[in-house]
Amino acid sequence: MVDGVVGAGGEPEASDSLRTFGAVVQALREHAGLSREEFGDLVGLSKHTVVSVELGRRMPDPTFAVRAEGVTGNTGALLKSVPHLARQPGLAAWFRRWARLEATAITLYTYECRLVPGLLQTEAYARTLFTNQLPPLDDEQIEAQWEARAERQQLLRERPNTAFAFILEEHLFRRRTGGTDVTRKLIDHVLDIAGVRNVEVQIIPTVRETHSGLDGPMQLLETPENKWFAYCEGQRGGLLISDAKEVSVLQRRYASMRSQALTPEDSVSLLQRMRGEL
């Protein structure tokens, strides 16, 4: 499992409830005489995200209905609909809450030792993972998985005020998942993302006697209300952690890893060297 979805790591197709909710949002927006861009400006979302909500591809965050009601006439339809929203089976219940938290997080930290995390993957790299999934996926499922992942990656572009940090193991690139060309383009993509002002990428070199993350991958996020959550994932399940003491342990480990990894500048240099060796 990757990124919290049973089977292949992407989100499943939209449920009937999400599609219906999206259609109601679109109808109310159009009745109010608002374009998607104008509506997005009023509710604090990009035009791309508004499209995703209206098509039923994205679960709206908890405050969306309140903001949307205020600009579409306060009919009450959206607020009454939200409790009934659900995704198709396949997106694990414990990941649904994390995905909603992630969409509005002001800080998002990721440590990964198994594979390059979904937010940083290229299409070719992601498709390599999907096509090698067991049990196997059919073509339609693979397309749906990639579409969901590409949509989720918009977070890096749509949330310039969110602090993103990634700590990655060097061997994730040395493995050459998908082949040399896929790896070359993957490194180029990660280097491009590392150049974004609110994104920090650090590499832990393969030759490192020990570090604080040897128990496995983790993600940490901070909500707009300054509450912290953590998420840890394994082969067939994931764990959303809200207990402050447990989150604090993972925060200390992540802070330690930031000092044990290469600096962002040295990490970029290492990625560039690996790119030149391909």
mmCIF file of C-alpha atoms in Angstrom:
data_model
loop_
_atom_site.group_PDB
_atom_site.id
_atom_site.type_symbol
_atom_site.label_atom_id
_atom_site.label_comp_id
_atom_site.label_asym_id
_atom_site.label_seq_id
_atom_site.Cartn_x
_atom_site.Cartn_y
_atom_site.Cartn_z
ATOM 1 C CA MET A 1 0.000 0.000 0.000
ATOM 2 C CA VAL A 2 1.162 3.512 -0.789
ATOM 3 C CA ASP A 3 -0.280 6.787 0.509
ATOM 4 C CA GLY A 4 -3.103 5.170 2.406
ATOM 5 C CA VAL A 5 -5.133 3.506 -0.316
ATOM 6 C CA VAL A 6 -5.833 -0.198 -0.293
ATOM 7 C CA GLY A 7 -4.432 -1.812 -3.418
ATOM 8 C CA ALA A 8 -2.324 0.797 -5.164
ATOM 9 C CA GLY A 9 -1.940 4.058 -3.358
ATOM 10 C CA GLY A 10 -4.276 6.351 -5.278
ATOM 11 C CA GLU A 11 -7.803 7.470 -4.576
ATOM 12 C CA PRO A 12 -10.699 5.490 -6.029
ATOM 13 C CA GLU A 13 -13.263 6.866 -8.393
ATOM 14 C CA ALA A 14 -15.736 9.383 -7.013
ATOM 15 C CA SER A 15 -18.687 8.024 -5.049
ATOM 16 C CA ASP A 16 -22.291 8.817 -5.927
ATOM 17 C CA SER A 17 -22.533 11.063 -2.873
ATOM 18 C CA LEU A 18 -19.490 13.112 -3.902
ATOM 19 C CA ARG A 19 -20.731 13.444 -7.477
ATOM 20 C CA THR A 20 -24.155 14.550 -6.242
ATOM 21 C CA PHE A 21 -22.644 17.037 -3.807
ATOM 22 C CA GLY A 22 -20.420 18.414 -6.586
ATOM 23 C CA ALA A 23 -23.410 18.815 -8.894
ATOM 24 C CA VAL A 24 -25.247 20.782 -6.196
ATOM 25 C CA VAL A 25 -22.194 23.006 -5.669
ATOM 26 C CA GLN A 26 -22.021 23.668 -9.402
ATOM 27 C CA ALA A 27 -25.752 24.434 -9.649
ATOM 28 C CA LEU A 28 -25.656 26.857 -6.714
ATOM 29 C CA ARG A 29 -22.502 28.527 -8.046
ATOM 30 C CA GLU A 30 -24.033 29.022 -11.481
ATOM 31 C CA HIS A 31 -27.296 30.269 -9.951
ATOM 32 C CA ALA A 32 -25.227 32.855 -8.057
ATOM 33 C CA GLY A 33 -23.695 33.943 -11.380
ATOM 34 C CA LEU A 34 -20.147 33.036 -10.357
ATOM 35 C CA SER A 35 -17.438 31.556 -12.549
ATOM 36 C CA ARG A 36 -15.313 28.783 -11.041
ATOM 37 C CA GLU A 37 -12.447 31.216 -10.639
ATOM 38 C CA GLU A 38 -14.638 33.823 -8.914
ATOM 39 C CA PHE A 39 -16.171 31.174 -6.659
ATOM 40 C CA GLY A 40 -12.728 29.827 -5.816
ATOM 41 C CA ASP A 41 -11.487 33.281 -4.824
ATOM 42 C CA LEU A 42 -14.445 33.692 -2.464
ATOM 43 C CA VAL A 43 -14.058 30.304 -0.746
ATOM 44 C CA GLY A 44 -10.256 30.184 -0.758
ATOM 45 C CA LEU A 45 -9.717 27.487 -3.394
ATOM 46 C CA SER A 46 -8.041 27.412 -6.775
ATOM 47 C CA LYS A 47 -10.107 27.033 -9.940
ATOM 48 C CA HIS A 48 -8.569 23.546 -10.368
ATOM 49 C CA THR A 49 -9.782 22.488 -6.919
ATOM 50 C CA VAL A 50 -13.270 23.856 -7.569
ATOM 51 C CA VAL A 51 -13.421 21.701 -10.698
ATOM 52 C CA SER A 52 -12.356 18.653 -8.679
ATOM 53 C CA VAL A 53 -15.052 19.264 -6.065
ATOM 54 C CA GLU A 54 -17.758 19.813 -8.682
ATOM 55 C CA LEU A 55 -16.802 16.622 -10.516
ATOM 56 C CA GLY A 56 -16.871 14.658 -7.272
ATOM 57 C CA ARG A 57 -13.170 13.835 -7.373
ATOM 58 C CA ARG A 58 -12.198 15.599 -4.156
ATOM 59 C CA MET A 59 -13.584 15.300 -0.648
ATOM 60 C CA PRO A 60 -14.213 18.900 0.498
ATOM 61 C CA ASP A 61 -12.475 19.971 3.702
ATOM 62 C CA PRO A 62 -14.670 20.452 6.807
ATOM 63 C CA THR A 63 -15.028 24.233 6.383
ATOM 64 C CA PHE A 64 -15.805 24.250 2.661
ATOM 65 C CA ALA A 65 -19.578 23.942 3.038
ATOM 66 C CA VAL A 66 -19.700 26.855 5.489
ATOM 67 C CA ARG A 67 -17.754 29.134 3.144
ATOM 68 C CA ALA A 68 -19.664 27.971 0.070
ATOM 69 C CA GLU A 69 -23.042 28.522 1.745
ATOM 70 C CA GLY A 70 -22.105 32.121 2.413
ATOM 71 C CA VAL A 71 -21.514 32.926 -1.251
ATOM 72 C CA THR A 72 -24.347 30.880 -2.785
ATOM 73 C CA GLY A 73 -27.355 32.159 -0.870
ATOM 74 C CA ASN A 74 -27.252 30.206 2.412
ATOM 75 C CA THR A 75 -29.736 27.586 1.217
ATOM 76 C CA GLY A 76 -28.519 25.038 3.760
ATOM 77 C CA ALA A 77 -28.268 22.343 1.088
ATOM 78 C CA LEU A 78 -24.499 21.982 1.321
ATOM 79 C CA LEU A 79 -24.316 21.924 5.118
ATOM 80 C CA LYS A 80 -27.008 19.252 5.274
ATOM 81 C CA SER A 81 -25.250 17.164 2.612
ATOM 82 C CA VAL A 82 -21.749 17.078 4.117
ATOM 83 C CA PRO A 83 -22.473 14.436 6.826
ATOM 84 C CA HIS A 84 -23.557 12.006 4.102
ATOM 85 C CA LEU A 85 -20.449 12.302 1.929
ATOM 86 C CA ALA A 86 -18.372 9.165 1.460
ATOM 87 C CA ARG A 87 -15.833 7.783 -0.962
ATOM 88 C CA GLN A 88 -16.039 4.441 -2.682
ATOM 89 C CA PRO A 89 -14.645 1.429 -0.804
ATOM 90 C CA GLY A 90 -10.903 1.381 -1.376
ATOM 91 C CA LEU A 91 -9.873 4.594 0.329
ATOM 92 C CA ALA A 92 -9.309 3.342 3.849
ATOM 93 C CA ALA A 93 -11.324 5.078 6.561
ATOM 94 C CA TRP A 94 -8.228 6.044 8.514
ATOM 95 C CA PHE A 95 -6.758 7.760 5.445
ATOM 96 C CA ARG A 96 -9.852 9.802 4.648
ATOM 97 C CA ARG A 97 -9.320 11.962 7.706
ATOM 98 C CA TRP A 98 -5.604 12.322 6.979
ATOM 99 C CA ALA A 99 -6.345 13.381 3.390
ATOM 100 C CA ARG A 100 -8.743 16.060 4.641
ATOM 101 C CA LEU A 101 -6.196 17.285 7.183
ATOM 102 C CA GLU A 102 -3.452 17.286 4.538
ATOM 103 C CA ALA A 103 -5.529 19.460 2.205
ATOM 104 C CA THR A 104 -5.515 22.367 4.668
ATOM 105 C CA ALA A 105 -2.268 21.734 6.567
ATOM 106 C CA ILE A 106 0.083 24.660 7.170
ATOM 107 C CA THR A 107 3.037 22.310 7.766
ATOM 108 C CA LEU A 108 3.598 18.894 6.191
ATOM 109 C CA TYR A 109 6.705 16.813 6.938
ATOM 110 C CA THR A 110 7.455 13.462 5.283
ATOM 111 C CA TYR A 111 10.171 10.859 5.868
ATOM 112 C CA GLU A 112 10.248 7.966 3.411
ATOM 113 C CA CYS A 113 12.568 4.959 3.178
ATOM 114 C CA ARG A 114 10.565 2.627 0.884
ATOM 115 C CA LEU A 115 9.829 4.688 -2.220
ATOM 116 C CA VAL A 116 9.605 8.273 -3.365
ATOM 117 C CA PRO A 117 6.433 9.696 -1.739
ATOM 118 C CA GLY A 118 3.348 10.297 -3.837
ATOM 119 C CA LEU A 119 3.590 14.084 -3.740
ATOM 120 C CA LEU A 120 6.987 13.909 -5.493
ATOM 121 C CA GLN A 121 6.354 11.137 -8.010
ATOM 122 C CA THR A 122 6.393 11.556 -11.779
ATOM 123 C CA GLU A 123 3.708 9.900 -13.860
ATOM 124 C CA ALA A 124 6.134 7.299 -15.206
ATOM 125 C CA TYR A 125 7.387 6.424 -11.715
ATOM 126 C CA ALA A 126 3.847 6.181 -10.329
ATOM 127 C CA ARG A 127 2.671 4.030 -13.242
ATOM 128 C CA THR A 128 5.596 1.673 -12.612
ATOM 129 C CA LEU A 129 4.309 1.178 -9.080
ATOM 130 C CA PHE A 130 0.714 0.743 -10.216
ATOM 131 C CA THR A 131 1.510 -1.762 -12.985
ATOM 132 C CA ASN A 132 3.542 -3.903 -10.600
ATOM 133 C CA GLN A 133 0.884 -3.908 -7.888
ATOM 134 C CA LEU A 134 -0.314 -7.201 -6.432
ATOM 135 C CA PRO A 135 -3.134 -8.081 -6.820
ATOM 136 C CA PRO A 136 -2.865 -6.674 -10.361
ATOM 137 C CA LEU A 137 -4.884 -3.635 -11.455
ATOM 138 C CA ASP A 138 -6.669 -3.278 -14.774
ATOM 139 C CA ASP A 139 -6.089 -0.328 -17.123
ATOM 140 C CA GLU A 140 -9.096 1.623 -15.838
ATOM 141 C CA GLN A 141 -7.939 1.296 -12.243
ATOM 142 C CA ILE A 142 -4.430 2.426 -13.142
ATOM 143 C CA GLU A 143 -5.798 5.511 -14.910
ATOM 144 C CA ALA A 144 -7.962 6.351 -11.906
ATOM 145 C CA GLN A 145 -5.014 5.900 -9.556
ATOM 146 C CA TRP A 146 -2.796 8.241 -11.552
ATOM 147 C CA GLU A 147 -5.525 10.867 -11.914
ATOM 148 C CA ALA A 148 -6.031 10.882 -8.155
ATOM 149 C CA ARG A 149 -2.314 11.144 -7.468
ATOM 150 C CA ALA A 150 -1.816 13.962 -9.964
ATOM 151 C CA GLU A 151 -4.666 15.859 -8.336
ATOM 152 C CA ARG A 152 -3.172 15.390 -4.874
ATOM 153 C CA GLN A 153 0.171 16.707 -6.108
ATOM 154 C CA GLN A 154 -1.482 20.068 -6.767
ATOM 155 C CA LEU A 155 -1.061 20.723 -3.035
ATOM 156 C CA LEU A 156 2.570 21.621 -3.710
ATOM 157 C CA ARG A 157 1.520 24.343 -6.143
ATOM 158 C CA GLU A 158 -1.777 25.453 -4.634
ATOM 159 C CA ARG A 159 -0.590 26.023 -1.065
ATOM 160 C CA PRO A 160 2.352 28.462 -1.201
ATOM 161 C CA ASN A 161 1.929 29.252 2.505
ATOM 162 C CA THR A 162 2.293 25.626 3.573
ATOM 163 C CA ALA A 163 5.763 24.508 4.642
ATOM 164 C CA PHE A 164 6.596 21.186 2.960
ATOM 165 C CA ALA A 165 9.647 19.167 4.000
ATOM 166 C CA PHE A 166 10.796 15.789 2.706
ATOM 167 C CA ILE A 167 13.551 13.567 4.070
ATOM 168 C CA LEU A 168 14.356 10.788 1.605
ATOM 169 C CA GLU A 169 16.831 7.924 1.634
ATOM 170 C CA GLU A 170 19.488 8.036 -1.105
ATOM 171 C CA HIS A 171 18.763 4.425 -2.074
ATOM 172 C CA LEU A 172 15.282 5.399 -3.301
ATOM 173 C CA PHE A 173 16.984 6.882 -6.366
ATOM 174 C CA ARG A 174 19.842 4.401 -6.559
ATOM 175 C CA ARG A 175 17.344 1.575 -6.998
ATOM 176 C CA ARG A 176 16.319 2.975 -10.427
ATOM 177 C CA THR A 177 12.699 1.906 -10.105
ATOM 178 C CA GLY A 178 11.233 1.802 -13.607
ATOM 179 C CA GLY A 179 14.630 1.985 -15.292
ATOM 180 C CA THR A 180 17.268 4.609 -16.023
ATOM 181 C CA ASP A 181 15.091 6.974 -18.033
ATOM 182 C CA VAL A 182 12.315 6.953 -15.422
ATOM 183 C CA THR A 183 14.867 7.624 -12.687
ATOM 184 C CA ARG A 184 16.498 10.431 -14.642
ATOM 185 C CA LYS A 185 13.176 12.207 -15.084
ATOM 186 C CA LEU A 186 12.242 11.519 -11.466
ATOM 187 C CA ILE A 187 15.418 13.213 -10.214
ATOM 188 C CA ASP A 188 14.803 16.155 -12.537
ATOM 189 C CA HIS A 189 11.303 16.473 -11.124
ATOM 190 C CA VAL A 190 12.439 16.305 -7.496
ATOM 191 C CA LEU A 191 15.120 18.914 -8.214
ATOM 192 C CA ASP A 192 12.448 21.137 -9.738
ATOM 193 C CA ILE A 193 10.196 20.753 -6.693
ATOM 194 C CA ALA A 194 13.162 21.358 -4.370
ATOM 195 C CA GLY A 195 13.521 24.778 -5.990
ATOM 196 C CA VAL A 196 10.048 25.859 -4.864
ATOM 197 C CA ARG A 197 10.335 28.410 -2.078
ATOM 198 C CA ASN A 198 8.172 26.591 0.490
ATOM 199 C CA VAL A 199 9.550 23.085 -0.200
ATOM 200 C CA GLU A 200 12.626 21.577 1.436
ATOM 201 C CA VAL A 201 14.174 18.285 0.321
ATOM 202 C CA GLN A 202 16.901 16.509 2.301
ATOM 203 C CA ILE A 203 18.658 13.248 1.501
ATOM 204 C CA ILE A 204 19.982 10.744 4.019
ATOM 205 C CA PRO A 205 23.054 9.187 2.393
ATOM 206 C CA THR A 206 23.236 5.426 2.086
ATOM 207 C CA VAL A 207 26.471 5.330 4.068
ATOM 208 C CA ARG A 208 25.104 6.506 7.407
ATOM 209 C CA GLU A 209 25.806 4.346 10.428
ATOM 210 C CA THR A 210 22.512 5.173 12.131
ATOM 211 C CA HIS A 211 19.737 7.751 12.288
ATOM 212 C CA SER A 212 16.506 8.406 14.172
ATOM 213 C CA GLY A 213 14.110 7.102 11.521
ATOM 214 C CA LEU A 214 15.082 3.453 11.404
ATOM 215 C CA ASP A 215 11.656 2.380 12.705
ATOM 216 C CA GLY A 216 10.112 3.322 9.375
ATOM 217 C CA PRO A 217 8.399 6.070 7.349
ATOM 218 C CA MET A 218 6.296 8.805 8.913
ATOM 219 C CA GLN A 219 4.345 11.925 8.082
ATOM 220 C CA LEU A 220 3.592 14.875 10.350
ATOM 221 C CA LEU A 221 1.264 17.791 9.766
ATOM 222 C CA GLU A 222 0.127 20.947 11.527
ATOM 223 C CA THR A 223 -3.438 22.203 11.105
ATOM 224 C CA PRO A 224 -4.431 25.881 10.788
ATOM 225 C CA GLU A 225 -5.415 25.597 14.479
ATOM 226 C CA ASN A 226 -1.807 24.580 15.264
ATOM 227 C CA LYS A 227 -2.684 21.041 16.245
ATOM 228 C CA TRP A 228 -0.280 18.313 15.131
ATOM 229 C CA PHE A 229 -1.120 14.876 13.739
ATOM 230 C CA ALA A 230 1.056 11.999 12.531
ATOM 231 C CA TYR A 231 0.528 9.190 10.066
ATOM 232 C CA CYS A 232 2.480 5.946 9.698
ATOM 233 C CA GLU A 233 1.897 3.328 7.015
ATOM 234 C CA GLY A 234 2.844 -0.273 6.356
ATOM 235 C CA GLN A 235 2.132 -3.002 3.824
ATOM 236 C CA ARG A 236 -1.631 -3.275 4.293
ATOM 237 C CA GLY A 237 -2.642 -0.548 6.695
ATOM 238 C CA GLY A 238 -1.975 2.846 8.148
ATOM 239 C CA LEU A 239 -2.278 4.587 11.496
ATOM 240 C CA LEU A 240 -3.468 8.146 12.084
ATOM 241 C CA ILE A 241 -2.017 9.410 15.369
ATOM 242 C CA SER A 242 -3.597 12.284 17.279
ATOM 243 C CA ASP A 243 -2.304 11.601 20.796
ATOM 244 C CA ALA A 244 -0.056 14.554 21.649
ATOM 245 C CA LYS A 245 2.527 12.438 23.459
ATOM 246 C CA GLU A 246 2.897 10.002 20.571
ATOM 247 C CA VAL A 247 3.048 12.813 18.026
ATOM 248 C CA SER A 248 5.716 14.510 20.132
ATOM 249 C CA VAL A 249 7.913 11.386 19.952
ATOM 250 C CA LEU A 250 7.720 11.423 16.152
ATOM 251 C CA GLN A 251 8.351 15.171 16.033
ATOM 252 C CA ARG A 252 11.551 14.696 18.027
ATOM 253 C CA ARG A 253 12.657 11.900 15.730
ATOM 254 C CA TYR A 254 11.967 13.983 12.636
ATOM 255 C CA ALA A 255 13.830 16.957 14.114
ATOM 256 C CA SER A 256 16.798 14.689 14.796
ATOM 257 C CA MET A 257 16.721 13.326 11.233
ATOM 258 C CA ARG A 258 16.837 16.856 9.819
ATOM 259 C CA SER A 259 20.217 17.302 11.485
ATOM 260 C CA GLN A 260 21.398 13.826 10.441
ATOM 261 C CA ALA A 261 20.452 14.220 6.774
ATOM 262 C CA LEU A 262 22.412 16.263 4.269
ATOM 263 C CA THR A 263 21.569 19.967 4.157
ATOM 264 C CA PRO A 264 19.097 21.008 1.453
ATOM 265 C CA GLU A 265 21.980 22.458 -0.568
ATOM 266 C CA ASP A 266 24.119 19.321 -0.236
ATOM 267 C CA SER A 267 21.070 17.184 -0.990
ATOM 268 C CA VAL A 268 20.525 19.029 -4.267
ATOM 269 C CA SER A 269 24.196 18.514 -5.113
ATOM 270 C CA LEU A 270 23.900 14.774 -4.430
ATOM 271 C CA LEU A 271 20.798 14.502 -6.608
ATOM 272 C CA GLN A 272 22.601 16.341 -9.386
ATOM 273 C CA ARG A 273 25.555 13.959 -9.133
ATOM 274 C CA MET A 274 23.276 10.942 -9.249
ATOM 275 C CA ARG A 275 21.538 12.459 -12.254
ATOM 276 C CA GLY A 276 24.891 12.880 -14.010
ATOM 277 C CA GLU A 277 25.804 9.253 -13.352
ATOM 278 C CA LEU A 278 22.729 7.935 -15.210
#
